[in-house]
XYZ file of C-alpha atoms in Angstrom:
630
model
C 157.156 -124.665 137.065
C 159.659 -124.049 134.828
C 158.757 -119.987 135.289
C 159.382 -120.082 138.787
C 162.452 -122.055 138.374
C 164.092 -119.606 135.736
C 163.262 -116.904 137.913
C 164.309 -118.388 140.890
C 167.676 -118.866 139.106
C 167.973 -115.234 138.152
C 167.171 -114.239 141.820
C 169.724 -116.307 142.970
C 172.541 -114.859 140.689
C 171.618 -111.355 141.317
C 172.164 -112.234 145.335
C 175.302 -113.977 144.507
C 176.336 -110.853 142.277
C 175.551 -108.430 145.456
C 176.449 -110.863 148.119
C 179.889 -112.233 146.686
C 183.018 -112.530 148.693
C 184.453 -109.647 146.584
C 181.812 -107.304 147.303
C 180.876 -104.800 149.869
C 176.798 -104.923 149.056
C 174.607 -102.468 150.840
C 171.279 -101.395 150.245
C 170.983 -97.315 151.264
C 167.749 -96.209 152.510
C 167.318 -92.484 150.882
C 166.309 -90.345 153.623
C 165.139 -86.658 154.080
C 164.617 -84.787 157.406
C 161.369 -84.185 159.106
C 161.592 -81.734 161.964
C 159.032 -81.259 164.581
C 158.229 -77.771 165.461
C 155.528 -78.536 168.011
C 154.276 -79.762 170.795
C 157.871 -79.135 172.553
C 157.950 -82.496 174.297
C 158.675 -84.054 170.772
C 160.243 -80.999 169.205
C 163.455 -82.407 167.222
C 164.711 -83.715 163.814
C 163.855 -87.515 162.822
C 164.718 -89.232 160.147
C 162.241 -90.274 157.333
C 162.769 -92.720 154.271
C 161.477 -91.276 150.927
C 158.397 -93.080 149.081
C 159.655 -94.528 145.590
C 156.489 -92.760 144.007
C 154.630 -89.475 144.244
C 156.666 -86.291 143.806
C 159.226 -85.511 146.482
C 160.192 -81.710 146.645
C 163.840 -82.192 146.347
C 165.711 -78.954 146.845
C 162.944 -77.864 148.481
C 161.016 -78.049 152.188
C 157.042 -78.527 153.136
C 155.469 -77.692 156.508
C 152.408 -78.875 157.431
C 150.061 -80.211 160.259
C 149.716 -83.715 161.206
C 146.369 -85.457 161.201
C 145.626 -88.812 162.441
C 142.082 -90.586 161.015
C 139.901 -91.805 163.888
C 138.847 -94.301 161.062
C 140.680 -96.081 158.683
C 143.708 -95.645 159.791
C 145.662 -97.713 157.532
C 144.294 -95.989 154.500
C 143.220 -98.895 152.559
C 140.016 -97.621 151.710
C 138.772 -94.510 150.449
C 138.156 -91.781 153.028
C 134.933 -90.797 151.540
C 133.668 -93.820 152.640
C 133.951 -92.295 156.200
C 133.027 -89.183 155.231
C 136.500 -88.091 156.329
C 138.552 -84.920 154.199
C 141.888 -83.285 154.766
C 141.542 -80.329 152.513
C 143.045 -77.581 154.277
C 141.030 -74.401 154.179
C 142.335 -71.195 152.933
C 145.243 -69.677 154.802
C 145.319 -72.997 157.054
C 148.500 -75.169 156.816
C 148.704 -78.047 154.403
C 147.681 -81.369 156.101
C 149.903 -84.683 156.668
C 148.211 -87.314 156.915
C 149.669 -89.946 159.548
C 148.864 -93.817 158.724
C 149.426 -97.337 159.831
C 151.466 -99.622 158.002
C 150.044 -103.131 156.958
C 147.147 -104.832 154.872
C 147.638 -103.052 151.497
C 150.280 -101.251 149.145
C 152.238 -98.583 150.562
C 150.931 -96.766 147.613
C 147.423 -97.533 147.897
C 147.560 -95.819 151.249
C 149.071 -92.508 149.821
C 146.489 -92.487 147.079
C 143.719 -92.733 148.901
C 144.756 -89.947 151.430
C 145.485 -87.942 148.070
C 141.690 -88.004 146.800
C 140.632 -86.989 150.375
C 143.134 -83.781 150.095
C 146.145 -84.547 151.824
C 149.235 -82.697 151.028
C 151.567 -85.187 152.206
C 151.764 -88.648 153.646
C 153.823 -90.107 156.802
C 153.444 -93.943 157.619
C 154.321 -95.276 160.547
C 156.183 -98.410 160.424
C 154.264 -101.502 162.563
C 157.534 -103.247 163.757
C 160.801 -101.982 165.461
C 163.269 -101.959 162.260
C 165.668 -99.897 160.426
C 163.850 -97.462 157.583
C 163.104 -99.276 154.324
C 162.067 -97.970 150.970
C 158.308 -97.759 150.419
C 158.357 -99.146 146.491
C 155.361 -99.513 144.279
C 153.639 -102.602 143.853
C 154.152 -105.324 141.184
C 152.818 -104.424 137.812
C 148.688 -105.402 137.568
C 146.084 -103.541 136.173
C 144.619 -102.144 139.595
C 147.676 -100.695 140.552
C 148.396 -99.323 137.381
C 145.441 -96.763 137.399
C 146.691 -94.901 140.739
C 150.771 -95.310 140.837
C 151.042 -93.116 137.681
C 148.466 -90.212 139.404
C 150.173 -89.952 142.782
C 151.456 -86.460 142.821
C 152.298 -85.853 146.622
C 155.504 -87.036 148.791
C 155.418 -89.578 151.087
C 157.620 -90.982 153.830
C 158.054 -93.555 156.217
C 158.879 -93.109 159.592
C 159.896 -95.313 162.520
C 157.311 -97.018 164.838
C 158.393 -95.194 168.045
C 158.310 -91.942 166.051
C 154.994 -92.641 164.863
C 153.743 -93.466 168.719
C 154.969 -90.066 169.572
C 152.933 -88.514 166.784
C 149.864 -90.006 167.402
C 150.207 -89.399 171.014
C 150.392 -85.638 170.732
C 147.462 -85.450 168.022
C 145.145 -87.952 170.269
C 146.108 -85.052 173.358
C 144.751 -82.647 171.174
C 148.031 -80.790 170.494
C 149.113 -79.232 167.134
C 151.530 -81.421 165.799
C 153.509 -79.032 163.425
C 156.169 -80.549 161.125
C 158.583 -79.645 158.291
C 159.439 -82.358 155.484
C 162.693 -80.854 154.522
C 164.721 -82.225 150.887
C 167.170 -79.958 150.561
C 170.253 -81.670 151.769
C 168.573 -85.152 150.464
C 170.722 -84.262 146.923
C 174.153 -83.541 147.542
C 174.889 -80.221 145.704
C 179.170 -79.518 145.768
C 179.494 -77.676 142.715
C 177.869 -76.210 139.511
C 177.835 -79.329 137.485
C 175.518 -82.226 138.336
C 176.459 -85.948 137.568
C 173.432 -88.089 137.112
C 172.807 -91.697 136.146
C 169.564 -93.606 134.904
C 169.444 -97.574 135.439
C 167.194 -98.687 132.775
C 166.220 -101.328 130.370
C 165.479 -101.488 126.894
C 162.449 -104.094 127.500
C 159.299 -102.105 126.640
C 156.839 -105.392 127.918
C 157.022 -105.251 131.572
C 153.916 -103.499 132.370
C 153.515 -100.387 134.096
C 157.195 -99.483 135.087
C 158.432 -100.196 131.654
C 155.281 -97.682 130.095
C 156.655 -95.122 132.709
C 160.197 -95.590 131.901
C 159.436 -95.052 128.281
C 157.155 -92.087 128.758
C 159.988 -90.276 130.953
C 162.553 -90.772 128.451
C 160.934 -89.204 125.667
C 159.319 -85.980 127.824
C 163.240 -85.668 129.449
C 165.189 -85.865 126.375
C 164.810 -82.629 125.326
C 165.789 -81.288 128.802
C 168.275 -83.809 129.167
C 170.040 -82.844 126.134
C 169.946 -78.966 126.605
C 172.334 -79.389 129.950
C 174.452 -81.790 128.095
C 175.165 -79.467 125.408
C 175.561 -76.708 127.856
C 178.144 -78.680 129.841
C 175.786 -78.335 133.187
C 175.664 -82.091 133.483
C 177.357 -85.527 132.611
C 175.006 -88.236 132.246
C 175.512 -91.827 131.939
C 173.182 -94.616 131.045
C 173.398 -97.978 132.846
C 171.580 -101.390 132.455
C 171.030 -103.708 134.912
C 171.989 -107.131 134.136
C 172.170 -110.721 136.499
C 174.113 -113.630 135.953
C 173.035 -117.541 135.804
C 174.535 -119.487 138.933
C 177.415 -121.900 137.342
C 174.836 -125.087 137.911
C 172.217 -124.154 135.778
C 174.296 -122.401 132.710
C 173.153 -125.438 130.587
C 169.723 -125.407 131.257
C 167.411 -124.035 128.446
C 165.789 -121.192 130.700
C 169.808 -120.058 131.479
C 170.560 -120.543 127.621
C 167.464 -118.590 126.553
C 167.838 -115.603 128.997
C 171.488 -115.162 128.907
C 174.464 -114.588 126.646
C 178.190 -115.537 127.067
C 177.106 -118.770 128.832
C 175.336 -117.421 131.526
C 177.359 -114.577 132.689
C 174.919 -111.629 131.679
C 171.082 -112.305 131.903
C 167.690 -110.532 131.574
C 164.470 -112.166 132.616
C 162.019 -113.394 129.514
C 160.160 -109.802 128.463
C 156.891 -112.140 127.780
C 157.779 -114.317 130.944
C 156.767 -117.483 128.588
C 159.607 -119.109 126.972
C 157.766 -120.698 124.438
C 156.342 -117.287 122.581
C 157.908 -114.078 121.972
C 161.294 -112.879 122.747
C 163.834 -114.196 125.339
C 165.434 -112.538 127.691
C 168.853 -112.848 125.633
C 167.298 -110.530 123.069
C 166.975 -107.989 125.767
C 170.630 -108.412 127.221
C 172.054 -107.745 123.575
C 170.011 -104.887 122.516
C 170.846 -103.480 126.270
C 174.518 -103.994 125.181
C 173.774 -102.066 121.845
C 172.629 -99.221 123.707
C 175.686 -99.199 126.011
C 177.730 -99.102 122.988
C 175.689 -96.499 121.095
C 176.374 -94.148 124.035
C 180.005 -94.993 123.960
C 180.820 -94.590 120.293
C 178.868 -91.182 120.428
C 180.878 -90.106 123.418
C 184.002 -90.350 121.536
C 182.458 -87.924 118.902
C 181.663 -85.302 121.950
C 178.023 -85.637 121.499
C 177.018 -88.052 124.357
C 173.299 -86.478 123.933
C 172.671 -88.716 120.973
C 171.919 -91.825 123.044
C 168.873 -89.956 124.462
C 167.732 -90.155 120.393
C 168.844 -93.364 119.556
C 166.464 -94.662 122.946
C 163.927 -92.586 121.836
C 163.726 -93.591 118.330
C 164.135 -97.183 118.874
C 161.150 -97.456 121.599
C 159.137 -95.678 118.779
C 160.625 -97.524 115.666
C 161.336 -100.991 117.026
C 158.793 -102.183 119.592
C 158.203 -105.466 120.734
C 154.586 -105.732 119.763
C 154.980 -104.978 116.107
C 157.985 -107.681 116.069
C 160.453 -104.748 115.311
C 162.415 -105.489 118.458
C 165.644 -106.792 116.518
C 169.051 -105.904 115.187
C 168.015 -104.475 111.281
C 165.502 -102.402 113.263
C 167.951 -101.107 115.275
C 170.490 -100.813 112.348
C 168.250 -98.175 110.696
C 167.668 -96.382 113.729
C 171.541 -96.117 114.161
C 171.941 -95.075 110.530
C 169.560 -92.083 110.643
C 171.509 -90.786 113.309
C 174.626 -91.002 111.404
C 176.661 -93.325 114.145
C 179.343 -95.900 113.167
C 177.563 -99.274 112.738
C 181.302 -101.124 112.836
C 182.335 -99.144 115.494
C 179.173 -100.376 117.982
C 179.551 -103.595 116.670
C 183.367 -103.996 117.829
C 182.316 -102.645 121.141
C 179.518 -105.049 121.391
C 181.882 -108.066 120.715
C 180.518 -111.701 120.665
C 177.330 -112.533 122.777
C 178.011 -116.512 122.336
C 182.028 -116.080 123.278
C 182.667 -118.268 126.799
C 184.209 -115.291 127.922
C 183.453 -112.032 129.850
C 182.062 -108.968 127.708
C 184.159 -105.955 129.301
C 181.429 -103.504 128.522
C 178.745 -105.808 130.507
C 181.179 -106.798 133.219
C 181.323 -102.791 134.077
C 178.006 -102.805 134.467
C 177.262 -105.487 136.956
C 180.403 -103.912 138.548
C 178.525 -100.487 139.051
C 175.406 -102.156 140.517
C 177.196 -103.161 143.217
C 177.119 -99.565 145.857
C 180.040 -97.867 146.450
C 180.742 -95.082 148.978
C 177.535 -92.950 149.925
C 175.534 -94.907 147.068
C 173.532 -98.189 147.456
C 173.184 -101.195 145.272
C 170.920 -100.383 142.548
C 168.387 -103.086 142.779
C 165.142 -100.978 141.560
C 164.432 -100.875 138.294
C 164.397 -97.957 136.838
C 166.760 -96.048 139.358
C 167.584 -92.358 138.830
C 171.121 -91.666 140.696
C 172.246 -87.849 141.158
C 175.313 -86.503 142.768
C 176.039 -90.339 143.820
C 172.640 -90.628 145.768
C 169.970 -92.634 144.106
C 166.502 -90.622 143.535
C 163.379 -91.665 144.991
C 159.816 -90.578 143.644
C 157.952 -90.710 140.519
C 160.139 -90.840 137.429
C 158.664 -88.024 135.931
C 159.812 -84.929 134.011
C 159.166 -82.209 136.279
C 160.072 -84.007 139.602
C 163.557 -85.413 137.997
C 164.377 -81.536 136.966
C 163.723 -80.568 140.443
C 166.220 -83.372 141.844
C 168.973 -82.797 139.379
C 168.508 -79.118 139.714
C 168.990 -79.232 143.662
C 171.995 -81.168 142.683
C 173.352 -77.476 141.761
C 175.432 -75.517 144.032
C 173.000 -72.539 145.017
C 173.478 -69.852 142.386
C 174.874 -71.798 139.639
C 171.878 -73.304 138.437
C 171.271 -72.741 134.579
C 168.493 -71.008 132.931
C 166.011 -74.335 132.404
C 166.170 -74.966 136.197
C 164.111 -71.871 136.474
C 161.471 -72.433 133.935
C 158.022 -73.637 134.170
C 159.091 -77.373 134.019
C 160.302 -77.340 137.735
C 158.191 -74.908 139.295
C 156.761 -76.218 142.639
C 153.171 -75.013 142.124
C 152.972 -73.316 145.923
C 151.872 -70.110 144.485
C 148.358 -72.305 143.483
C 147.284 -72.336 146.713
C 146.377 -69.352 148.753
C 149.273 -67.422 146.607
C 151.461 -68.923 148.789
C 151.179 -66.716 151.581
C 152.549 -63.561 149.404
C 150.952 -60.182 148.733
C 148.447 -60.188 145.709
C 146.771 -57.627 143.908
C 143.428 -59.390 142.310
C 142.625 -56.465 140.445
C 145.469 -56.125 138.285
C 146.567 -59.998 138.482
C 149.642 -59.030 140.057
C 151.510 -61.494 142.717
C 155.100 -61.637 144.624
C 154.720 -64.960 144.662
C 157.438 -67.017 142.642
C 157.798 -70.807 142.184
C 161.249 -72.080 142.223
C 162.306 -75.888 142.417
C 163.548 -74.639 145.621
C 160.157 -73.476 146.576
C 158.240 -70.744 146.764
C 159.552 -66.779 147.072
C 157.757 -63.705 147.839
C 159.302 -61.097 145.936
C 157.864 -57.865 144.550
C 157.315 -58.012 140.831
C 158.717 -56.292 137.894
C 155.805 -55.519 135.380
C 155.899 -53.847 132.258
C 159.116 -52.127 133.169
C 157.528 -51.216 136.590
C 159.527 -52.076 139.708
C 157.087 -52.680 143.034
C 158.519 -52.264 146.213
C 158.271 -53.989 149.534
C 158.408 -56.640 151.753
C 156.396 -59.040 149.330
C 154.445 -60.767 151.785
C 151.952 -57.867 153.029
C 153.364 -54.843 150.683
C 154.207 -54.264 147.139
C 153.799 -50.979 145.792
C 154.686 -49.762 142.330
C 157.125 -47.007 141.962
C 159.261 -44.767 139.435
C 157.604 -43.351 136.297
C 154.991 -45.441 134.752
C 153.666 -46.771 137.895
C 150.490 -45.262 137.017
C 149.674 -47.796 134.060
C 149.488 -50.580 136.405
C 146.074 -50.712 138.092
C 146.623 -46.835 138.583
C 149.823 -47.545 141.117
C 147.826 -48.998 143.240
C 146.187 -45.529 143.984
C 142.441 -44.127 144.161
C 141.214 -43.467 140.998
C 137.405 -42.480 139.874
C 135.675 -41.113 136.507
C 132.435 -38.937 136.324
C 130.926 -36.795 134.185
C 133.534 -37.160 131.144
C 136.574 -36.138 133.979
C 139.026 -38.759 135.860
C 140.717 -38.171 138.818
C 143.661 -40.135 140.372
C 145.499 -40.291 143.420
C 148.739 -41.310 141.558
C 151.494 -39.009 139.929
C 154.381 -40.262 138.335
C 156.924 -38.305 139.816
C 159.132 -40.988 141.055
C 157.559 -41.795 144.283
C 155.334 -44.314 145.761
C 152.877 -42.581 147.540
C 148.932 -42.060 146.596
C 148.337 -38.483 146.970
C 144.397 -37.528 146.698
C 144.566 -34.413 143.736
C 143.430 -30.794 144.415
C 139.950 -30.389 145.289
C 139.914 -34.070 147.581
C 141.027 -35.207 150.514
C 141.343 -38.888 151.775
C 144.316 -41.512 152.113
C 144.984 -41.843 148.333
C 144.506 -45.414 148.388
C 140.900 -46.721 149.198
C 139.377 -43.222 148.943
C 139.386 -39.836 148.221
C 136.404 -37.741 149.001
C 135.117 -34.530 147.153
C 136.208 -31.510 149.290
C 132.870 -29.120 149.825
C 134.601 -25.742 148.883
C 131.277 -24.165 149.418
C 130.464 -25.725 152.800
C 134.027 -25.527 154.353
C 134.224 -21.919 153.196
C 137.333 -22.499 151.064
C 136.041 -19.905 148.179
C 133.247 -17.481 147.339
C 133.699 -15.636 150.508
C 132.881 -12.383 149.301
C 129.268 -11.127 150.232
C 127.757 -11.111 146.767
C 129.059 -14.334 145.904
C 126.788 -17.364 145.022
C 128.451 -20.873 145.923
C 127.632 -23.932 144.284
C 129.783 -27.097 144.470
C 130.702 -29.582 141.342
C 132.996 -33.029 141.581
C 136.340 -32.125 142.108
C 135.977 -28.206 141.645
C 132.931 -25.566 142.361
C 131.164 -22.855 140.518
C 131.000 -19.449 142.169
C 128.382 -16.728 140.759
C 127.804 -12.993 141.540
C 124.575 -11.377 142.524
C 123.010 -9.127 139.436
C 125.631 -7.700 137.022
C 128.685 -8.400 138.965
C 131.133 -10.381 137.695
C 133.252 -13.151 139.745
C 137.248 -12.537 139.815
C 138.530 -16.244 141.100
C 141.831 -15.164 141.638
C 141.112 -12.586 143.688
C 137.580 -14.443 145.051
C 135.576 -11.037 144.226
C 133.075 -9.339 142.632
C 132.953 -6.409 140.451
C 130.362 -4.736 138.421
C 130.309 -5.470 134.363
C 130.230 -1.628 134.097
C 133.663 -1.175 135.707
C 134.969 -4.135 133.815
C 133.941 -2.548 130.767
C 135.332 0.994 131.577
C 138.404 -0.968 132.938
C 138.954 -2.620 130.025
C 138.390 0.644 128.063
C 140.759 2.287 130.100
C 143.362 -0.217 129.323
C 142.892 -0.246 125.803
C 142.956 3.544 125.545
C 146.445 3.232 127.686
C 147.782 0.391 125.015
C 146.893 2.783 122.312
C 148.609 5.857 123.836
C 151.611 3.351 124.605
C 151.522 2.238 120.665
C 151.482 5.747 119.405
C 154.215 7.042 121.228
C 156.383 3.832 120.394
C 155.288 4.519 116.555
C 156.526 7.968 116.849
C 159.633 7.479 118.543
C 159.998 4.737 115.553
C 159.621 7.478 112.652
C 161.554 10.053 114.125
C 164.358 7.688 114.621
C 164.353 6.991 110.684
C 164.036 10.697 109.635
C 167.064 11.246 111.607
C 168.917 8.557 110.322
C 168.105 9.639 106.878
C 169.395 13.320 107.886
C 172.458 12.034 109.227
C 173.100 9.880 106.118
C 172.519 12.601 103.551
C 174.881 15.206 105.361
C 177.399 12.539 105.518
C 177.325 11.863 101.483
C 177.517 15.387 101.000
C 180.893 16.108 102.751
C 182.300 12.884 101.587
C 181.546 14.011 97.687
C 182.568 17.614 98.088
C 186.352 16.106 99.751
C 186.863 13.664 96.891
C 186.064 16.528 94.454
C 189.036 18.300 95.641
C 191.609 15.586 94.389
C 189.569 13.794 91.704
C 186.930 15.397 89.803
C 184.136 13.670 88.968
C 182.670 12.618 85.624
C 179.744 15.242 86.197
C 182.130 18.090 87.274
C 183.758 20.809 84.980
C 187.262 20.616 85.060
C 189.180 23.331 87.058
C 191.604 25.904 85.801
C 195.256 25.383 87.409
C 196.295 29.118 87.635
C 199.646 28.576 88.705
C 200.458 26.477 85.881
C 199.104 29.513 83.224
C 201.412 31.655 84.967
C 204.765 29.543 84.694
C 204.071 29.617 80.781
C-alpha cells in the first residue's frame, strides 16, 4: 500500500507539473504521412501515428500492398497457428498487415505480424478519437523477449480510415499505400540539434537495459558528429516533484531532494532495501553538471564518455552507484570535480536548484514539440523521435534532419543503410556473374545508380541496364560481352576502345552479348574459292590446302606450284644478287674516285706552297738576281 501511495504521489506531482496554471502543457503525437494510391475511391493522404517501437524509416518511404487477415484479425496470436504467411514473393510488393486494436499490447501485434513476414503493420483504432502514440508495454519478462527484436515500422490509423481499407480489401481491390517519413523530422539547415531525455537509473527493467545499450553503441557516432560541428547535442533528465501535502512523508523524503522539489521513483520499488529515488536524482544532477563543465571546456562530447564509463564502473547491482565511484570516473576524464560540485549545489537546501529547475521547465512542450512524458525520449530538430532506440534507427532520424546534400560522411556509412537492396535487389539492375549491382542503400532509401567498379564506370538507367564503358572495361566480367575459350585460344566480343558496344571478333557473327557464332567460311564460300583449294573450317578461323604439289597463298586465295614457287624464289634471289653487286661496284668506284681526287689536290697544294716556303726535304733554289747585283 505504501508503494502505491508513493507512486501516486509522484504521478500527481508530474501531473501538477504539466498542468500547472503557468504551463501550456500538451502531448504531441508524432505522425507520418500515409498515402493511398489505389483504389481510386479512397485515394488520398491520411495521418498515421508512428509507433514508439520498431524502426521507422526516417528520411525515407516504404510502399506496399495492404492485407487484412481473415483470422486472428487483432494479431494477438501467432499467425502460424492459422496457417497464415505475409511473406512477399520475389518481385512482389512488401506486405502491410492491417490489424484491429484491442485484446493485447500494440507491440505484441506487430511482433506476431513480423514473424509471419510482414514488412509493416497498420493498427486500426477501435474508437473514434484523435490518434495516440503506440508505446511499449510495462517492463516484464515476457514483453522483453520480443520488444528488442521488432525491426519493422508500425503506425496507428483512425477508425474511419481503417474501415475504408478493410472494405477495399474485402472487395478484392489491390490496396496500394505508401508510408512516408521524409517530413517526420524537419531538415532546415546543415546542423542538427537533438536531445536525449534519459535517466541514470540502471535497474528499471527492459527500458533501462535498452537505454544503456544504446548509449554505449551510439557514443562513437555522436562524438564524431559533435566534434565535426554537424550536431548540437544536449542531455536532459526527467524529474518529478512531490505535492506540498506529502513533502514530509517518508516516501517523498526517500525519493526527493531540495524538500520534495525534485524526485525520482525508487529504483527497486522497495523503500526498505537498495537505493532510494533521491540517489538517482543526485546522480542525474551530477551528469547534467558534467555536461555543463565539459561544454565550458569546448568538449561537450565528454558527457558520452562519462555516462558509458559510469554505467560500466558504477552499477547498482554491484553497490557502486555512489559519489566515490562517480568522482573516480570524473577524475579519469580530466574534469574539474570542484566545478561539478559547485554546479550541483546543496541537495538538502530548502530552495530551488537552478539546474534541475531548468530541466523541469524544459519537460513542458514548447512550439511544435510536445511534453516529454515517455522515458527515454529522443528529440531531433524539436520533433520527438518515435521508434526503437537503436544506433542505426537513430542515425537515420538524425541524418534525416540535415538539409539534403549537406549530410556528413557518417550518414552515408553502412550504419544507416536502409537494407532495401537485400530484397529483390531493390528493383535495380544486377550482374549476378560479376556480383555487381546498381542498388545503393542510403538513409533516405535505396537509389538505382550504375556503379563505379575498379575505375570502370558503368552507364545506363540503373534499373534495367548498366554497361561498362571506357578503358579497362573488359577486365570486369568481360564488359558484359560474350567470351569463350577453346583449344587454348580465347575469343571475346569486348574491346577496350572506349565504347560500350559488344562486337563479335573476326570469324564470328552474333549480337556480341549473349552469343557469337563461329562463321563457317568454307560453307559460306568466304575463303578457298580457287578450283584447286580444299577448305576445312576451324573454330574462329579456317585452314585451306591445295591439291597435289600446289602451295596455297592466303593473301591471293590461290594455289601455285611449288616448282614455280621455288623458281620464283630463285629469280628473286638472282635479282637481289645483281642489285647488291651493282651497289657494291658503285660504292667501290666512288671510293676510287674520292682517293684520286684527294691525291691530285694534295700535289697541287704542295707545288704552290713550295714556291713561297721551301720544304725541309727540298734543296734551296739559287737566286740569280742577287748574283747579278753582286
